Structure formats: C-alpha cells, structure tokens
PDB file of C-alpha atoms and ligand atoms in Angstrom:
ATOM      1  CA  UNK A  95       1.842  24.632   5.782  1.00  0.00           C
ATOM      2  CA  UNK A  96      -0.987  23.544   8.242  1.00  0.00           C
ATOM      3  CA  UNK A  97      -2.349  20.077   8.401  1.00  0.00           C
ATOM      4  CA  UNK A  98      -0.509  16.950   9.567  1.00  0.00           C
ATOM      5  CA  UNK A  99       1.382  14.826   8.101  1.00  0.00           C
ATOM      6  CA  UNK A 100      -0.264  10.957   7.139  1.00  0.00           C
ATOM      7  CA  UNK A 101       0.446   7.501   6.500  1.00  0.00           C
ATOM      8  CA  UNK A 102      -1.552   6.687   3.003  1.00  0.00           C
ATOM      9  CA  UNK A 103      -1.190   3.140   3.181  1.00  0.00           C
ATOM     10  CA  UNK A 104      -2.513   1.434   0.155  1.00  0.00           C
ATOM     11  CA  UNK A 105      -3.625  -2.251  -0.064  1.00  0.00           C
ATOM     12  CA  UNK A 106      -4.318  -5.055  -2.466  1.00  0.00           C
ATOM     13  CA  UNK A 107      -2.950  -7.512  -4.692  1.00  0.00           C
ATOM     14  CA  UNK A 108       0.164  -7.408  -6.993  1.00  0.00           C
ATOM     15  CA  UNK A 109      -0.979  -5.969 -10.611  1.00  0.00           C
ATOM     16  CA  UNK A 110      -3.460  -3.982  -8.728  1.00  0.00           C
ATOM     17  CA  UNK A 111      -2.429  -0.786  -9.475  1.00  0.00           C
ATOM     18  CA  UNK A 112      -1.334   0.584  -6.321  1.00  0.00           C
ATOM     19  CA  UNK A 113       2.770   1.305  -7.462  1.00  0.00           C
ATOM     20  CA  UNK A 114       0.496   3.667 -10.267  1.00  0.00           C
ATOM     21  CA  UNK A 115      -1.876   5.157  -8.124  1.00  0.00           C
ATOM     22  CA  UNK A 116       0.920   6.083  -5.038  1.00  0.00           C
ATOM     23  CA  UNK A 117       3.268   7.511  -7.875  1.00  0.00           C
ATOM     24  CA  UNK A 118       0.103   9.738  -9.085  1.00  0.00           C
ATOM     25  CA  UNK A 119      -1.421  10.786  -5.684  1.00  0.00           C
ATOM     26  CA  UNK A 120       2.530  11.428  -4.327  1.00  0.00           C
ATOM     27  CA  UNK A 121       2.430  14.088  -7.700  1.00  0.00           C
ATOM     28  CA  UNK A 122      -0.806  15.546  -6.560  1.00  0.00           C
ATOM     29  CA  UNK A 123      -0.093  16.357  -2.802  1.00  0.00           C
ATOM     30  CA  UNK A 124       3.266  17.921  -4.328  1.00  0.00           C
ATOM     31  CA  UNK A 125       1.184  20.320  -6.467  1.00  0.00           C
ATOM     32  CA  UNK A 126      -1.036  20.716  -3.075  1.00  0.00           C
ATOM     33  CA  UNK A 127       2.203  21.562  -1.371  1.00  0.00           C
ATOM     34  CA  UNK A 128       2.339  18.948   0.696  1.00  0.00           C
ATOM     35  CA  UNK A 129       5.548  17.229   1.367  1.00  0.00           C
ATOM     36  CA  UNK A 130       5.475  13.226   0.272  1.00  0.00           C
ATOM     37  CA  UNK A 131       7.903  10.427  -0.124  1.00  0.00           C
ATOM     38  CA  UNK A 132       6.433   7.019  -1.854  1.00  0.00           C
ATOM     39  CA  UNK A 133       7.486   3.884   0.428  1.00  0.00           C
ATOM     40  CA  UNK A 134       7.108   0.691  -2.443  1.00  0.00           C
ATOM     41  CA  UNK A 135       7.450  -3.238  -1.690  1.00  0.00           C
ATOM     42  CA  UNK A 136       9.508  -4.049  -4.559  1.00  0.00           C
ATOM     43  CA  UNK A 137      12.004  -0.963  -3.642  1.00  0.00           C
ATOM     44  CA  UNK A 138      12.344  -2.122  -0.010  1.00  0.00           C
ATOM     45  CA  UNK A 139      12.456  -5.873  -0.448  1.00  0.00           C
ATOM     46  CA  UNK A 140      15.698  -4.288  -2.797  1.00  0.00           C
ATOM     47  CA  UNK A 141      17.179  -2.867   0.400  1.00  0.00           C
ATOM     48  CA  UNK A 142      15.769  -2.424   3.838  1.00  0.00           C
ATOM     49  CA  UNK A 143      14.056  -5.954   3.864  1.00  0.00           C
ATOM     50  CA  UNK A 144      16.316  -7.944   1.259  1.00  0.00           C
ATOM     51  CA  UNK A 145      16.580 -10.648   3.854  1.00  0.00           C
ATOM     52  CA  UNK A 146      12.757 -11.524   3.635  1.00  0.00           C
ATOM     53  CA  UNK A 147      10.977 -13.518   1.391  1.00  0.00           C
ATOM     54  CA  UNK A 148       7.341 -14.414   0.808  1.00  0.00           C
ATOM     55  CA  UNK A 149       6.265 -16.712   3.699  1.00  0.00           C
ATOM     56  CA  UNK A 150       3.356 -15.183   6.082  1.00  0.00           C
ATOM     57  CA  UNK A 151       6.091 -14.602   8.758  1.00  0.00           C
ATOM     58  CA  UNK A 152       8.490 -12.415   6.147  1.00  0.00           C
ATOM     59  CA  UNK A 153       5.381 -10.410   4.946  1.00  0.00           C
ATOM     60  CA  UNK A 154       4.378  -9.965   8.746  1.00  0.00           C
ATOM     61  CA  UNK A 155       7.442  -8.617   9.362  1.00  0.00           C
ATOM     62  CA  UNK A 156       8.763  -6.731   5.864  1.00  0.00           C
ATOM     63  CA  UNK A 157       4.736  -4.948   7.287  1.00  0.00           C
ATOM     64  CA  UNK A 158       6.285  -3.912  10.063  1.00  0.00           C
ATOM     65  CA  UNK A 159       9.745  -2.459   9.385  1.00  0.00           C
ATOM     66  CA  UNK A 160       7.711  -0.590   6.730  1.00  0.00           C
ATOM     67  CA  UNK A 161       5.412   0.540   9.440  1.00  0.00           C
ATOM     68  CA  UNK A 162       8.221   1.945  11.684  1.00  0.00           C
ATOM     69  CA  UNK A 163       9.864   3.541   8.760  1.00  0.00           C
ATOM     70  CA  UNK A 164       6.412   5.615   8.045  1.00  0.00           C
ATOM     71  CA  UNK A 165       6.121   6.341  11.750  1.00  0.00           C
ATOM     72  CA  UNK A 166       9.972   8.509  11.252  1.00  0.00           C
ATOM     73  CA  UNK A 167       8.459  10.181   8.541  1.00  0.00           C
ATOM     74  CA  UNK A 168       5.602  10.936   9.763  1.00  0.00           C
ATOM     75  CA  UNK A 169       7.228  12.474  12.998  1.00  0.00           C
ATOM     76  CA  UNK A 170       9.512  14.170  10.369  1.00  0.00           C
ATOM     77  CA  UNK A 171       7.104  16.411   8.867  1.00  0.00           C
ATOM     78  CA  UNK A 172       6.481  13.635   5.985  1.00  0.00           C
ATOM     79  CA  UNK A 173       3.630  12.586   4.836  1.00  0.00           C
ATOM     80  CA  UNK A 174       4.207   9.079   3.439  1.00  0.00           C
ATOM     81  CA  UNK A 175       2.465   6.593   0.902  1.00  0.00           C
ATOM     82  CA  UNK A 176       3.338   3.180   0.906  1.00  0.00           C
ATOM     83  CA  UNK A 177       2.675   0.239  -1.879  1.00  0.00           C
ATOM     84  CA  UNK A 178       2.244  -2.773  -0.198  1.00  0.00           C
ATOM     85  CA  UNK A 179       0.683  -6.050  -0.367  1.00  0.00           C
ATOM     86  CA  UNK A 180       0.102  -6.755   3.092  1.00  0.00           C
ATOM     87  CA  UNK A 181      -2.372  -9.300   3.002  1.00  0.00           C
ATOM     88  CA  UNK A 182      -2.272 -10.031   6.383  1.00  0.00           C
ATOM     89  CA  UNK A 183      -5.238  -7.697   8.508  1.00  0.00           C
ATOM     90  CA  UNK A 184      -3.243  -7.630  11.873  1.00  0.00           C
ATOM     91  CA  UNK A 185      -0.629  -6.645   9.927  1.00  0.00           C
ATOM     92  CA  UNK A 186      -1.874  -3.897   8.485  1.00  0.00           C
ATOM     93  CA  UNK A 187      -3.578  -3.032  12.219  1.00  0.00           C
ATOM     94  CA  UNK A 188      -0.286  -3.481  13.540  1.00  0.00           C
ATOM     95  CA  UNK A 189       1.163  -0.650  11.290  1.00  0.00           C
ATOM     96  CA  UNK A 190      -2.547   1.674  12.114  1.00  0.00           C
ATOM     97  CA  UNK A 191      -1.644   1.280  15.793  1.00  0.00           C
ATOM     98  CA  UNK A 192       1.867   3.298  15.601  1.00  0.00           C
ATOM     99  CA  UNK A 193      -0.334   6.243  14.436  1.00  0.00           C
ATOM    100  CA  UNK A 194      -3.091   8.895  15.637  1.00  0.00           C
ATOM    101  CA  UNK A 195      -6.499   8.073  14.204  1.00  0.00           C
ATOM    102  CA  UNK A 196      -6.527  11.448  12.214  1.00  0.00           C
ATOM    103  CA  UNK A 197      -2.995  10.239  10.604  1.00  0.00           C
ATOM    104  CA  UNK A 198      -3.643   6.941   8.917  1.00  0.00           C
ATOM    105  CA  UNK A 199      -5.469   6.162   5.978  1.00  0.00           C
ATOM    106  CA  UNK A 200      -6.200   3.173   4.475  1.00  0.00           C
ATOM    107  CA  UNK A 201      -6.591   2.827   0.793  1.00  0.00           C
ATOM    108  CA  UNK A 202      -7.857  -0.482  -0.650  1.00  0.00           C
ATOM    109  CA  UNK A 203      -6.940  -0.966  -4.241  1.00  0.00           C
ATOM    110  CA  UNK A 204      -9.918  -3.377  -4.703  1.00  0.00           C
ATOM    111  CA  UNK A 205      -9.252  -4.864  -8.594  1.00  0.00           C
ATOM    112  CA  UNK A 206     -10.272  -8.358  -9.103  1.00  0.00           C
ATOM    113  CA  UNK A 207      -7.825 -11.269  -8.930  1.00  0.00           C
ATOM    114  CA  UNK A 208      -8.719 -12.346 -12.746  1.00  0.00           C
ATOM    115  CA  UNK A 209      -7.845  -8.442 -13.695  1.00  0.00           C
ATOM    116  CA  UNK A 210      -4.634  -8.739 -12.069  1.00  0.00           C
ATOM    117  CA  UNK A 211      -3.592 -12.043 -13.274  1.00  0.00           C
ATOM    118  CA  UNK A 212      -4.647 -10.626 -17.191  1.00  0.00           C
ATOM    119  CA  UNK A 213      -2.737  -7.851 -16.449  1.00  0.00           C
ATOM    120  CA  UNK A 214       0.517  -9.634 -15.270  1.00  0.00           C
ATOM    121  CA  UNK A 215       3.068  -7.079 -15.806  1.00  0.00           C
ATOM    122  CA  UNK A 216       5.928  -9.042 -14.485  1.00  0.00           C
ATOM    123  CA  UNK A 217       4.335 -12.540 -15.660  1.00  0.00           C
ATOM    124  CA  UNK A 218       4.236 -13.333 -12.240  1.00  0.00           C
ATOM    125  CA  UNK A 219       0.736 -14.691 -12.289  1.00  0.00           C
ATOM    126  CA  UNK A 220       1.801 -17.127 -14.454  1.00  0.00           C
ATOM    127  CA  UNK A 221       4.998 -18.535 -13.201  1.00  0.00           C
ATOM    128  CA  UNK A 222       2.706 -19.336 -10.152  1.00  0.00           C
ATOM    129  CA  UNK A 223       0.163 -21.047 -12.261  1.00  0.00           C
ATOM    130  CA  UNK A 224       2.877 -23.116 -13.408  1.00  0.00           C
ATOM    131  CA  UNK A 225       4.186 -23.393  -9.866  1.00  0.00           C
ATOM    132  CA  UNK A 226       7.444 -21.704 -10.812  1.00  0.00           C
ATOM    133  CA  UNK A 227       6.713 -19.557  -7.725  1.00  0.00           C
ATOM    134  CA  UNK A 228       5.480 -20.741  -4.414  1.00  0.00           C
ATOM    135  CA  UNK A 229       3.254 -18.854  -1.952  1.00  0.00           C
ATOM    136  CA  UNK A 230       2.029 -16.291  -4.453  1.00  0.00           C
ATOM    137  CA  UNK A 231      -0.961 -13.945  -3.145  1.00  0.00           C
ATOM    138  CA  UNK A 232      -4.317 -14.637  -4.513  1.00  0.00           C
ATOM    139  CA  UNK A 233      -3.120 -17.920  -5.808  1.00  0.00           C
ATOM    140  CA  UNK A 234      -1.718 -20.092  -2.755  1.00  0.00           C
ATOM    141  CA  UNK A 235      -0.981 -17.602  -0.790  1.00  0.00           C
ATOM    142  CA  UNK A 236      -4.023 -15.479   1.458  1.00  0.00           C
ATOM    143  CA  UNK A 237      -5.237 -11.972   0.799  1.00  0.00           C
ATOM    144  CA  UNK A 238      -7.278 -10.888   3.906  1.00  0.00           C
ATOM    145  CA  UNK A 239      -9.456  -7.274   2.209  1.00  0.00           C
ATOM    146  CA  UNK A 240      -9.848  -4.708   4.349  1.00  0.00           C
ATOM    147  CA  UNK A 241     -13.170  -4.417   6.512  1.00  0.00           C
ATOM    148  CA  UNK A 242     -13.216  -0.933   6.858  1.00  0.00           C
ATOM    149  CA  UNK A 243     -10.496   0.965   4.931  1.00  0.00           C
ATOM    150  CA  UNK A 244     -10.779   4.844   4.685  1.00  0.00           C
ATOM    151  CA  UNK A 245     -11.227   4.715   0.658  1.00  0.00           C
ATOM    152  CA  UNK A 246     -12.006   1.830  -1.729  1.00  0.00           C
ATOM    153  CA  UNK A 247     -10.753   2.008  -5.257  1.00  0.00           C
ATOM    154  CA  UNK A 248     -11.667   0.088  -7.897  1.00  0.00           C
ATOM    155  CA  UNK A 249     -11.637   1.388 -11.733  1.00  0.00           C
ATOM    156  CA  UNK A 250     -11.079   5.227 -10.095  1.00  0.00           C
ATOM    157  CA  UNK A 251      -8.140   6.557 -11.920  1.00  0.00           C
ATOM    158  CA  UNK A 252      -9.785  10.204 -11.654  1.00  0.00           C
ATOM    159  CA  UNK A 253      -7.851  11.086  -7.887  1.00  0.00           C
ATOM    160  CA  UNK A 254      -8.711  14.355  -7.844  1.00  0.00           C
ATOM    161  CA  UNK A 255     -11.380  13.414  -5.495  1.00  0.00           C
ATOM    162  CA  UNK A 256      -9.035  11.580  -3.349  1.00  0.00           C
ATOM    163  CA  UNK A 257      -6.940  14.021  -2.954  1.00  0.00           C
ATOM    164  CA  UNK A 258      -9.469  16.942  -1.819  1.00  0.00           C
ATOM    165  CA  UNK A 259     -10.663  14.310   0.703  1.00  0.00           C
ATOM    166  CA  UNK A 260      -6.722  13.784   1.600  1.00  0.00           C
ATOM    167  CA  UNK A 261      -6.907  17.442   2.358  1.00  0.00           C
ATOM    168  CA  UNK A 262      -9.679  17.511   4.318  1.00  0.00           C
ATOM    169  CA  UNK A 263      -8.766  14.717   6.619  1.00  0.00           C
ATOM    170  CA  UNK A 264      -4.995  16.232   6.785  1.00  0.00           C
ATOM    171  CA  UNK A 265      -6.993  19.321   8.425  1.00  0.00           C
ATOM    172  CA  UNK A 266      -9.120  17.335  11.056  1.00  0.00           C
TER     173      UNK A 266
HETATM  174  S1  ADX B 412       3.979  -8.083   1.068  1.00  0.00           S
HETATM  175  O1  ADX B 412       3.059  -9.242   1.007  1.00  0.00           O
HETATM  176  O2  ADX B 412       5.123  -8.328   1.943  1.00  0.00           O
HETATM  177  O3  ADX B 412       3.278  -6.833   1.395  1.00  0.00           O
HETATM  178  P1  ADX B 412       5.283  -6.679  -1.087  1.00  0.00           P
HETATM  179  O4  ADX B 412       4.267  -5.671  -1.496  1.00  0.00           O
HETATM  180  O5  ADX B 412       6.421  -6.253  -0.230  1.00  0.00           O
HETATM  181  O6  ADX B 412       4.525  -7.949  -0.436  1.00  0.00           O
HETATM  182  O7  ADX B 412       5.933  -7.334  -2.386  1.00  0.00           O
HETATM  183  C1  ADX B 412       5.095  -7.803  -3.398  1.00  0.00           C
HETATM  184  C2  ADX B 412       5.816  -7.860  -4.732  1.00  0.00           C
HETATM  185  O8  ADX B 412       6.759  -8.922  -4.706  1.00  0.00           O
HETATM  186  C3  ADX B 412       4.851  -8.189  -5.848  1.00  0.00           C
HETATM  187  O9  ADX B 412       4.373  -7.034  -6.492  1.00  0.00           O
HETATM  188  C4  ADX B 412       5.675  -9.016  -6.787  1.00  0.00           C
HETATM  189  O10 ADX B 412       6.353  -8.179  -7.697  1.00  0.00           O
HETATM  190  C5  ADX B 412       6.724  -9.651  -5.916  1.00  0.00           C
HETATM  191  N1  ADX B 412       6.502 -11.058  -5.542  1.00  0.00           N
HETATM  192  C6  ADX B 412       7.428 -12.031  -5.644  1.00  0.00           C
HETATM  193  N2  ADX B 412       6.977 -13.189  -5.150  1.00  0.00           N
HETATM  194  C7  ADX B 412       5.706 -12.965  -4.717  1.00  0.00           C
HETATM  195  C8  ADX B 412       4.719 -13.784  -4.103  1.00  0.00           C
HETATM  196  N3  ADX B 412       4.958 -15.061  -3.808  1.00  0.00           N
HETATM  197  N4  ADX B 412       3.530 -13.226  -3.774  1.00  0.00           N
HETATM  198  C9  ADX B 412       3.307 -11.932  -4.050  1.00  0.00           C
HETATM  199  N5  ADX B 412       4.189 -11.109  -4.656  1.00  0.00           N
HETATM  200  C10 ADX B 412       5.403 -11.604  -4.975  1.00  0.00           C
END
C-alpha cells in the first residue's frame, strides 16, 4: 500500500464536532485505501476505561490507555483516529511521545465554547450550568488548546483537503 500508518488524534471540546469529523475522514482514507479504525471517548469510557470518570487524574489517564491502544494499531498496520477531549497538553504530549514524528498528527477541532454549548447535543452544557454535572470542560473544568497542532479546524467541513495533506504526510 506504501505510506505508514498514523495516529490522527483530534482535539477540542465536547459538541465540537470531532465524533463527525473522525467518522468522515475514517470514510475518506477507506476510499484512499488506507486501512482505519475510529478510537471515540464515549465508546471507550463504555469499555476499556469504564472505571474512570471526569477528574484531571481519570482524563490523564483514560489519555493514556487510549494512547497505548493507538500505539498497537499503529504497529499493526492501522492507521488510527481518535475523538478525544484531552484537555490536558502533557497529556496529549504524553500520547505524541509513543510515536515517530512522521506518525502523529494533531488535529484541533477549534469551535468556540458558546457554539458548543448552543449546540448541546446531549444537553450536557446545560446540566453543568445548572450544576447537575461537576467538572465539565469549558465550564469548571480546563481546556488547555493546542500550541502547535498539525491542522486547525474550525467551520471546515470540506476534508478533502485534509485528507490529500493526510496523504502526503503518510508518504514522508
Ligand atoms: S477526556 O477529557 O477524558 O478526553 P472524553 O473525550 O473521553 O474526555 O469524554 C468526553 C465525553 O464525556 C463528552 O463528549 C461527554 O459526552 C461526556 N462527559 C460526561 N461528563 C463530562 C464532563 N464533566 N466533561 C466533559 N465531558 C463529559
């Protein structure tokens, strides 16, 4: 197939759109040819990292078993996309560190707080208005953006671009 396989990690805060976007991209890089498996936070807090909740310490370390989990498929021939949070920088340099520079890419899905808590999908945002829910991100919970991720999107819902660029870096 040529090319290696990468860790598309994407960032940002819940309502974002980064679930959307991973599901979409994960389509496109099938039609490229390239083997892809989505990795999502709601999906492995179901399983994997049920024990966890939504402290700093919990996120730091639901981060991590993620991160180890993309490192097998990577070595596996996978490339991987992941829809986390992960507010926490050194958490997300934590997870860059398991990888080659030319595997990891950083995606920040960089929509406003006020856009995600209009959007609310799962009325989240306002069950921690309320304080119904404790430690929620954005609200009393940190969001640390990324300095220098690989892409920034914000309204981009064209990835056609992405993905030529995915394929470019997947052949440096
Ligand atoms: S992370 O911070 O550890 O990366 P992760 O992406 O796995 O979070 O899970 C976030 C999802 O959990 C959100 O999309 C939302 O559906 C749900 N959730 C429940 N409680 C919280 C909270 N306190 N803060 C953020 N998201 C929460």
């Amino acid at each position: 197939l040529g090319g290696n396989s990468l860790c598309i990690w994407f960032t940002g805060l819940s309502g974002a759109g980064k679930t959307t976007l991973a599901y979409e991209l994960d389509f496109l890089l099938h039609k490229e040819k390239i083997p892809t498996t989505v990795l999502d936070g709601d999906l492995i807090r179901k399983g994997l990292c049920k024990d966890l909740g939504m402290s700093v310490q919990d996120r730091t370390e639901n981060i991590r078993r993620t991160g180890e989990v993309c490192k097998l498929f990577v070595e596996s021939g996978t490339t991987v996309i992941t829809s986390f949070i992960s507010p926490i920088a050194k958490d997300r340099q934590y997870v860059r560190s398991l990888f080659a520079e030319n595997e990891f890419l950083e995606i920040y899905v960089d929509t406003p707080l006020e856009i995600c808590e209009k959007r609310d999908p799962k009325g989240l945002y306002l069950s921690a208005r309320k304080g119904e829910i404790k430690n929620f991100t954005g609200i009393d919970s940190p969001y640390e953006p990324p300095s220098t991720p690989e892409f920034t999107l914000r309204e981009i819902r064209d990835l056609n671009l992405l993905v030529q660029r995915i394929v470019q870096f997947r052949n440096t």
